[in-house]
mmCIF file of C-alpha atoms in Angstrom:
data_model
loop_
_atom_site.group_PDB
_atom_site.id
_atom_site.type_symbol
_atom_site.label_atom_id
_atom_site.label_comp_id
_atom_site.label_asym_id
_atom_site.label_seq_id
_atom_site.Cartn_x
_atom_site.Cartn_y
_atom_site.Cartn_z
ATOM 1 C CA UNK A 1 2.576 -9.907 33.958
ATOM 2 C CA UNK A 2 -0.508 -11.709 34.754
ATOM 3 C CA UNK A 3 0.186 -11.789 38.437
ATOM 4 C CA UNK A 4 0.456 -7.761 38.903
ATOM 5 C CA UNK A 5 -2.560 -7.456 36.385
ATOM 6 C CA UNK A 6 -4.637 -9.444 38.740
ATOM 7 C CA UNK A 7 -3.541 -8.015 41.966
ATOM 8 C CA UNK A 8 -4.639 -4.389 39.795
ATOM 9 C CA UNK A 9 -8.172 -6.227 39.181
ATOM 10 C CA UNK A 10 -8.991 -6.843 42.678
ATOM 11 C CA UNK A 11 -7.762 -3.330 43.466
ATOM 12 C CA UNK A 12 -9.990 -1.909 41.341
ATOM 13 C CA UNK A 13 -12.719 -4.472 42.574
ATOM 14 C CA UNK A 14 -11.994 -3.372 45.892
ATOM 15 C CA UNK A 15 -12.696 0.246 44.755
ATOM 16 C CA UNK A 16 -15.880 -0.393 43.477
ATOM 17 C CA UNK A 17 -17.103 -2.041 46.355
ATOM 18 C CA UNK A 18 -17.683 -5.734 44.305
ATOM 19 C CA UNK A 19 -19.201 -8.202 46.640
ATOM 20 C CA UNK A 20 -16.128 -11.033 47.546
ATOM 21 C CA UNK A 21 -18.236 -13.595 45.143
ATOM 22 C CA UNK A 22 -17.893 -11.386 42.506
ATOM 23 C CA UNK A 23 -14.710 -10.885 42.263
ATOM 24 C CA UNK A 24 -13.713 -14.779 42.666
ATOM 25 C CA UNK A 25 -16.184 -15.170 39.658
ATOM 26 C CA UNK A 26 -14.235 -11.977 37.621
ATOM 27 C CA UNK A 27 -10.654 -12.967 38.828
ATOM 28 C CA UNK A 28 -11.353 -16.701 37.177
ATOM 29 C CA UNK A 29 -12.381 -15.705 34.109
ATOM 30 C CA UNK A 30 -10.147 -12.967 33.477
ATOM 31 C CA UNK A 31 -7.433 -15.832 34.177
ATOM 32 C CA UNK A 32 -9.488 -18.443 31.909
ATOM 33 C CA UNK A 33 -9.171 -15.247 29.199
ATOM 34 C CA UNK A 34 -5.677 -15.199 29.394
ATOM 35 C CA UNK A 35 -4.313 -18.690 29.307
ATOM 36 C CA UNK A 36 -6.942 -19.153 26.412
ATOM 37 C CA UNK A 37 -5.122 -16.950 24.102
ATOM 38 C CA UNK A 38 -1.591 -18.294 25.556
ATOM 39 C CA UNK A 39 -0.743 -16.087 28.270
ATOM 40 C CA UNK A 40 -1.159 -12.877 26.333
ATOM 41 C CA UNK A 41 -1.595 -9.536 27.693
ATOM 42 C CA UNK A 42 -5.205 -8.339 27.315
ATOM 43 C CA UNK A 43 -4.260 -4.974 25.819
ATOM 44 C CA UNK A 44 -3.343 -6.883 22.752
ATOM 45 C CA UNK A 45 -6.565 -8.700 22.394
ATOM 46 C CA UNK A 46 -10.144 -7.474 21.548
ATOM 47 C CA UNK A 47 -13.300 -8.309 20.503
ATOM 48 C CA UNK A 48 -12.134 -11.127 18.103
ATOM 49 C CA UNK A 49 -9.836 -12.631 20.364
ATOM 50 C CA UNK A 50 -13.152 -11.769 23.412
ATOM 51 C CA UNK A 51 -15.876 -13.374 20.928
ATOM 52 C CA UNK A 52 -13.701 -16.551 20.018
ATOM 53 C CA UNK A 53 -13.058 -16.755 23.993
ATOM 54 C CA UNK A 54 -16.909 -17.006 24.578
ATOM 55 C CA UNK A 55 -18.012 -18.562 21.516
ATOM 56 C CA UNK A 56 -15.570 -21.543 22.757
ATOM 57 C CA UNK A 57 -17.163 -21.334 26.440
ATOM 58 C CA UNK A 58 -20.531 -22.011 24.793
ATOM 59 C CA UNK A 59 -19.677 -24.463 21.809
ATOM 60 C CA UNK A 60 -16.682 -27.019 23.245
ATOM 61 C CA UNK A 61 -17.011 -26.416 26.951
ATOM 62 C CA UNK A 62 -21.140 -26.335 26.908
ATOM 63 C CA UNK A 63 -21.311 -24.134 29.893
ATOM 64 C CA UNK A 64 -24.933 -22.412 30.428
ATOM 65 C CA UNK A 65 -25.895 -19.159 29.492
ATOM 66 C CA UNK A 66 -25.381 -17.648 32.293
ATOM 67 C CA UNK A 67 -22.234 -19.179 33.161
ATOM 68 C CA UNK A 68 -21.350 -17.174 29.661
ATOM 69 C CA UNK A 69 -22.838 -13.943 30.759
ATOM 70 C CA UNK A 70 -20.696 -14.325 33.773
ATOM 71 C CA UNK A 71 -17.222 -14.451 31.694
ATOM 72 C CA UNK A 72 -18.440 -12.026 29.359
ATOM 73 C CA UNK A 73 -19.361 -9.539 32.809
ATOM 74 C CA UNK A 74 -15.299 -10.588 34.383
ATOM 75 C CA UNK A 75 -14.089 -9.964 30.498
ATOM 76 C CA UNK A 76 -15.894 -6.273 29.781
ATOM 77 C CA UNK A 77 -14.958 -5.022 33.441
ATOM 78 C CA UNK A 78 -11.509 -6.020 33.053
ATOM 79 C CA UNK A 79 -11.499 -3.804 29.669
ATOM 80 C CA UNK A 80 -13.140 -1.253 30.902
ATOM 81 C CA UNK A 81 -12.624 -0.888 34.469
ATOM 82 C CA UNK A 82 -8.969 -2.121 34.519
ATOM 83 C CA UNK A 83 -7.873 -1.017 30.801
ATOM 84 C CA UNK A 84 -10.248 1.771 30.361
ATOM 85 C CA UNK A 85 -10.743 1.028 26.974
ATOM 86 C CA UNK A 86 -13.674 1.079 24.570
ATOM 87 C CA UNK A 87 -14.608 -2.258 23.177
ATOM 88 C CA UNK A 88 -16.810 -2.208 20.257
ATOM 89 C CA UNK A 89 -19.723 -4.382 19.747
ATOM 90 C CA UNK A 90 -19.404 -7.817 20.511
ATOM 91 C CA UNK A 91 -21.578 -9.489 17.545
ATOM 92 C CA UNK A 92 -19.828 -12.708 16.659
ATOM 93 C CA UNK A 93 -20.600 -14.261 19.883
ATOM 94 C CA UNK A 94 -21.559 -17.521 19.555
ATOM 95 C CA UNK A 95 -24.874 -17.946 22.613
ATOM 96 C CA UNK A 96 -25.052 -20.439 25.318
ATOM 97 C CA UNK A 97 -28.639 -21.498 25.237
ATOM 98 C CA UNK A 98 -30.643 -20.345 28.279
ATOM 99 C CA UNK A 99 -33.147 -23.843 29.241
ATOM 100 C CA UNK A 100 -36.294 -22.883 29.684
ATOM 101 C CA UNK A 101 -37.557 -24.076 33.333
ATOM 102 C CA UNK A 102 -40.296 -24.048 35.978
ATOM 103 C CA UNK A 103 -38.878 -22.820 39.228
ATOM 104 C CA UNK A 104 -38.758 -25.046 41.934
ATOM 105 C CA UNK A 105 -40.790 -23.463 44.798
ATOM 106 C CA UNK A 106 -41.404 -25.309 48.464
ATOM 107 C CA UNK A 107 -44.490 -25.518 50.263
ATOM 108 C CA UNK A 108 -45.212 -23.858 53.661
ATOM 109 C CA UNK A 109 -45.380 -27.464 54.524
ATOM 110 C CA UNK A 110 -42.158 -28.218 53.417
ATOM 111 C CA UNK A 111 -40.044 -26.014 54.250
ATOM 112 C CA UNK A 112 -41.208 -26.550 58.250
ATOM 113 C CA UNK A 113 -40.291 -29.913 57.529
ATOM 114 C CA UNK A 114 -36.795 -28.596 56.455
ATOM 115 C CA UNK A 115 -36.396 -26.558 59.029
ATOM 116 C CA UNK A 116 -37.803 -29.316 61.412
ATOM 117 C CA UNK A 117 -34.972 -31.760 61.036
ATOM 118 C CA UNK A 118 -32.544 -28.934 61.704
ATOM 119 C CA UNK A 119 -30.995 -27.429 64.992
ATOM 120 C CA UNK A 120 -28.382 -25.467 66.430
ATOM 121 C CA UNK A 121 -26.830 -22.272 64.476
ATOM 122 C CA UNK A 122 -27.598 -24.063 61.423
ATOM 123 C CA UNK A 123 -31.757 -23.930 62.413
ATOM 124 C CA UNK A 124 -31.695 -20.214 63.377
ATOM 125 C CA UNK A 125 -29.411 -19.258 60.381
ATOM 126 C CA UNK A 126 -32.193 -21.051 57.890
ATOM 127 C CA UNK A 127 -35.206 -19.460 59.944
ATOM 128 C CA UNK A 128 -33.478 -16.049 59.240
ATOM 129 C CA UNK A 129 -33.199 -16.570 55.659
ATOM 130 C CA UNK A 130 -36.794 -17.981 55.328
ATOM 131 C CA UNK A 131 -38.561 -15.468 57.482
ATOM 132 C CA UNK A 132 -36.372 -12.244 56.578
ATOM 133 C CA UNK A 133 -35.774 -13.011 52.628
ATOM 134 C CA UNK A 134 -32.200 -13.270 53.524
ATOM 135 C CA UNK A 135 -29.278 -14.765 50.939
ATOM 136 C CA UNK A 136 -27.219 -17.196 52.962
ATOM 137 C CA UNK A 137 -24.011 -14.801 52.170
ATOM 138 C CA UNK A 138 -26.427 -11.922 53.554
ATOM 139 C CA UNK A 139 -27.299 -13.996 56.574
ATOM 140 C CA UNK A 140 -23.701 -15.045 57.537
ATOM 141 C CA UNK A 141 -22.378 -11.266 57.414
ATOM 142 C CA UNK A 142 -24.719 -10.074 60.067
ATOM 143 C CA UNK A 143 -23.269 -8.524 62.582
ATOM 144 C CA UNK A 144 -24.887 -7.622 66.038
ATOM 145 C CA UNK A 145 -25.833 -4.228 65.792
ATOM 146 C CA UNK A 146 -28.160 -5.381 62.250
ATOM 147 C CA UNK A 147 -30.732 -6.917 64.129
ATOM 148 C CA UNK A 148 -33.101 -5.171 66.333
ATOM 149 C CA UNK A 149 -35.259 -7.183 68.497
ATOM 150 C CA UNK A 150 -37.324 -4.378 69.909
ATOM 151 C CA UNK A 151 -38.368 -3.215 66.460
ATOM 152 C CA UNK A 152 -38.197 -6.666 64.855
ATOM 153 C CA UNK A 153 -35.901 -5.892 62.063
ATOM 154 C CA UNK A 154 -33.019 -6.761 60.412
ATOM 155 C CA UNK A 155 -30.032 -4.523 58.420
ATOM 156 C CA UNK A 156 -28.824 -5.913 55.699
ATOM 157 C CA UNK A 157 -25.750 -4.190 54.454
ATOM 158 C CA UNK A 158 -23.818 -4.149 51.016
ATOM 159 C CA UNK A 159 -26.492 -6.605 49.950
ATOM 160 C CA UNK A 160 -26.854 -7.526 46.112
ATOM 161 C CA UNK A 161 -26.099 -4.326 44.478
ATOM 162 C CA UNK A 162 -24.190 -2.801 46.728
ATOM 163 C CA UNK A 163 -27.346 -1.494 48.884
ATOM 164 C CA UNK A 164 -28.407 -1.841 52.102
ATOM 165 C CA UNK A 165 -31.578 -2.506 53.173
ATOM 166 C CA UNK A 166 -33.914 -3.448 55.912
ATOM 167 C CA UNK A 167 -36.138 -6.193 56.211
ATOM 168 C CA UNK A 168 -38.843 -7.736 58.959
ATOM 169 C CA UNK A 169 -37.664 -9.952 62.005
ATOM 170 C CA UNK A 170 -40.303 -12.867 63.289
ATOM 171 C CA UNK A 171 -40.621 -12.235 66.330
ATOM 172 C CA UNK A 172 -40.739 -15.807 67.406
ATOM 173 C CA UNK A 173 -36.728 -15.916 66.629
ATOM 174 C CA UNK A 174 -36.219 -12.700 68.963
ATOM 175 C CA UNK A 175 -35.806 -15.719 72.336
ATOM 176 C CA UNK A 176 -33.479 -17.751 69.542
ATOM 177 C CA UNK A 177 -31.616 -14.402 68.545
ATOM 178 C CA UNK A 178 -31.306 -13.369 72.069
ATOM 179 C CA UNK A 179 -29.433 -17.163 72.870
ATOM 180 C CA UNK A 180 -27.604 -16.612 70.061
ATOM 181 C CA UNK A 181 -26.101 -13.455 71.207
ATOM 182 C CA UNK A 182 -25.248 -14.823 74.758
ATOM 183 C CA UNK A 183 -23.148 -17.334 72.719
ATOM 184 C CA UNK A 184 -21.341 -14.647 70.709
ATOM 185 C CA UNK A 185 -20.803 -12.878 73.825
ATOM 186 C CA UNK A 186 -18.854 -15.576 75.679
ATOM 187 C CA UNK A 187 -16.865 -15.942 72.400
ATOM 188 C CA UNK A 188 -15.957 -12.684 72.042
ATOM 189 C CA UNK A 189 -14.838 -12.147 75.762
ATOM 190 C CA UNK A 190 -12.846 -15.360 75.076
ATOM 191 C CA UNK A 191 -11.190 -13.930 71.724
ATOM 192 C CA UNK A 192 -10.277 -10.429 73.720
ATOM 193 C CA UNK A 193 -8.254 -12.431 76.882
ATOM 194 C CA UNK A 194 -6.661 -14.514 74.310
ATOM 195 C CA UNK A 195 -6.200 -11.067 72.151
ATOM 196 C CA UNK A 196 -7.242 -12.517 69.037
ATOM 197 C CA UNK A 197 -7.360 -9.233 66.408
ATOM 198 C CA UNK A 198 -10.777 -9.537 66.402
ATOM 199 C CA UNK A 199 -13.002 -9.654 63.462
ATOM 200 C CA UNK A 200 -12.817 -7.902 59.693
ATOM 201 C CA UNK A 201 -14.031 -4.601 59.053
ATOM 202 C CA UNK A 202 -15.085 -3.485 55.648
ATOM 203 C CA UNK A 203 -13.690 -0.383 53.597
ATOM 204 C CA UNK A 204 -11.334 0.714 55.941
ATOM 205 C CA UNK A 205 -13.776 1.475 58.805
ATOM 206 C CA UNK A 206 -11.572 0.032 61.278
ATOM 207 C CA UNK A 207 -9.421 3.285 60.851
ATOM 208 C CA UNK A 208 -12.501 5.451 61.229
ATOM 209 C CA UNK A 209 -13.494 3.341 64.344
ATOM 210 C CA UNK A 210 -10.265 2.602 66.005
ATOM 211 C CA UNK A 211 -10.848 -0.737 68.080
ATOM 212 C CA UNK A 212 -13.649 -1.819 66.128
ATOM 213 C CA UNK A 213 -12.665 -5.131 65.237
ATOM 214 C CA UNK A 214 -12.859 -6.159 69.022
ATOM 215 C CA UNK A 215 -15.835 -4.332 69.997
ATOM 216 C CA UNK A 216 -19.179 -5.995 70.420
ATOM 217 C CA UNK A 217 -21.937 -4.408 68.818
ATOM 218 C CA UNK A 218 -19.421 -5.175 65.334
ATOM 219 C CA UNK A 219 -18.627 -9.177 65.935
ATOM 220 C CA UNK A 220 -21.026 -11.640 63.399
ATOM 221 C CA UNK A 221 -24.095 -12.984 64.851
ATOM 222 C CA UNK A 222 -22.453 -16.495 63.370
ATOM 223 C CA UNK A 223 -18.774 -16.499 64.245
ATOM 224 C CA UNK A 224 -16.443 -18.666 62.800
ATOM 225 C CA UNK A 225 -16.066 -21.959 64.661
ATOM 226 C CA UNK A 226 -12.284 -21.655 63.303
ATOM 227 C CA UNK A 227 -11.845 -18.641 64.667
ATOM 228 C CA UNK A 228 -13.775 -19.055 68.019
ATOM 229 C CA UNK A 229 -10.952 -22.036 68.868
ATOM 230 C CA UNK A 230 -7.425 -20.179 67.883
#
């Protein structure tokens, strides 16, 4: 039972377009759910069974409010979503407290001294994140055709929210970027003689674009090291 209701889960995540972090945060929750209340199928659970489940997260376990905001998100979608039912309110809930504290925000100063012990991929990657606003999942999915170093910007697609947007390049990276891309190139040209199946293309757009997987302008600006030595 619980093994074909999860594999229905991520196909509805799928559907939706939920980022892969998401649905490793739903998909263990859900599970925590289940084994909670002994392995029993959702459908005959509800908002008692839901409150008692979250109410336990935040009194025995201690976990932070958002930690419990998270379970509570994996819990309603699988209700909704996945059962398409109605749950009523959820008013018994016993409420991880949120702490109450001051962000912790680097210096200009700082950060160059971050970024001044660093080198290689790792140096460019954390440049791109600092200088673009870039989330470190967002950076790591770029592909080659997101960055433009004629009009110094970057693509970021299926960001937080499902949205893509674009942001500003420095143009002091553009002679890093460039490098970077002569490294990806050699990669790639080894992958395609050793016919590797190149990389992963989202929603089905390798059937739209048939040979995209192995075609440049598609490979990530930070390949796997894995994959680069198959």
């Amino acid at each position: 039972m619980a093994s074909k209701l999860m594999d229905e889960v991520r196909r509805i995540l799928h559907l939706h377009h939920y980022s892969f972090e998401t649905e490793k945060v739903y998909c263990h929750w859900i599970r925590k759910f289940i084994l909670y209340h002994d392995k029993q199928h959702p459908k005959g659970l509800g908002a008692t069974e839901i409150e008692a489940f979250l109410s336990y997260l935040a009194t025995d376990r201690r976990v932070s409010a958002s930690t419990q905001n998270q379970a509570l998100s994996g819990i309603l979608f699988l209700y909704q979503k996945v059962l398409g039912t109605d749950l009523p309110q959820l008013d018994g809930i016993v409420r991880a407290k949120r702490p109450v504290r001051v962000p912790v925000v680097l210096t200009r100063a700082e950060v160059k001294k971050v970024l001044d012990v660093m080198s290689g991929q790792a140096w460019l990657a954390a440049n791109l994140m600092y200088g673009s606003g870039l989330r470190l999942v967002e950076c790591l999915r770029l592909r080659i055709q997101d960055i433009d170093c004629d009009y110094l910007q970057v693509t970021v697609r299926d960001g937080k929210g499902a949205k893509d947007r674009r942001t500003m390049l420095a143009e002091r990276l553009v002679p890093h970027i460039k490098r970077q891309f002569e490294h990806v190139k050699a990669v790639h040209e080894r992958d395609v003689e050793l016919n590797l199946s190149g990389v992963s293309i989202p929603y089905a757009l390798d059937r739209k674009y048939q040979g995209a997987p192995k075609q440049w302008q598609w490979q990530y600006v930070f390949p796997s090291v894995h994959c680069a030595f198959i």
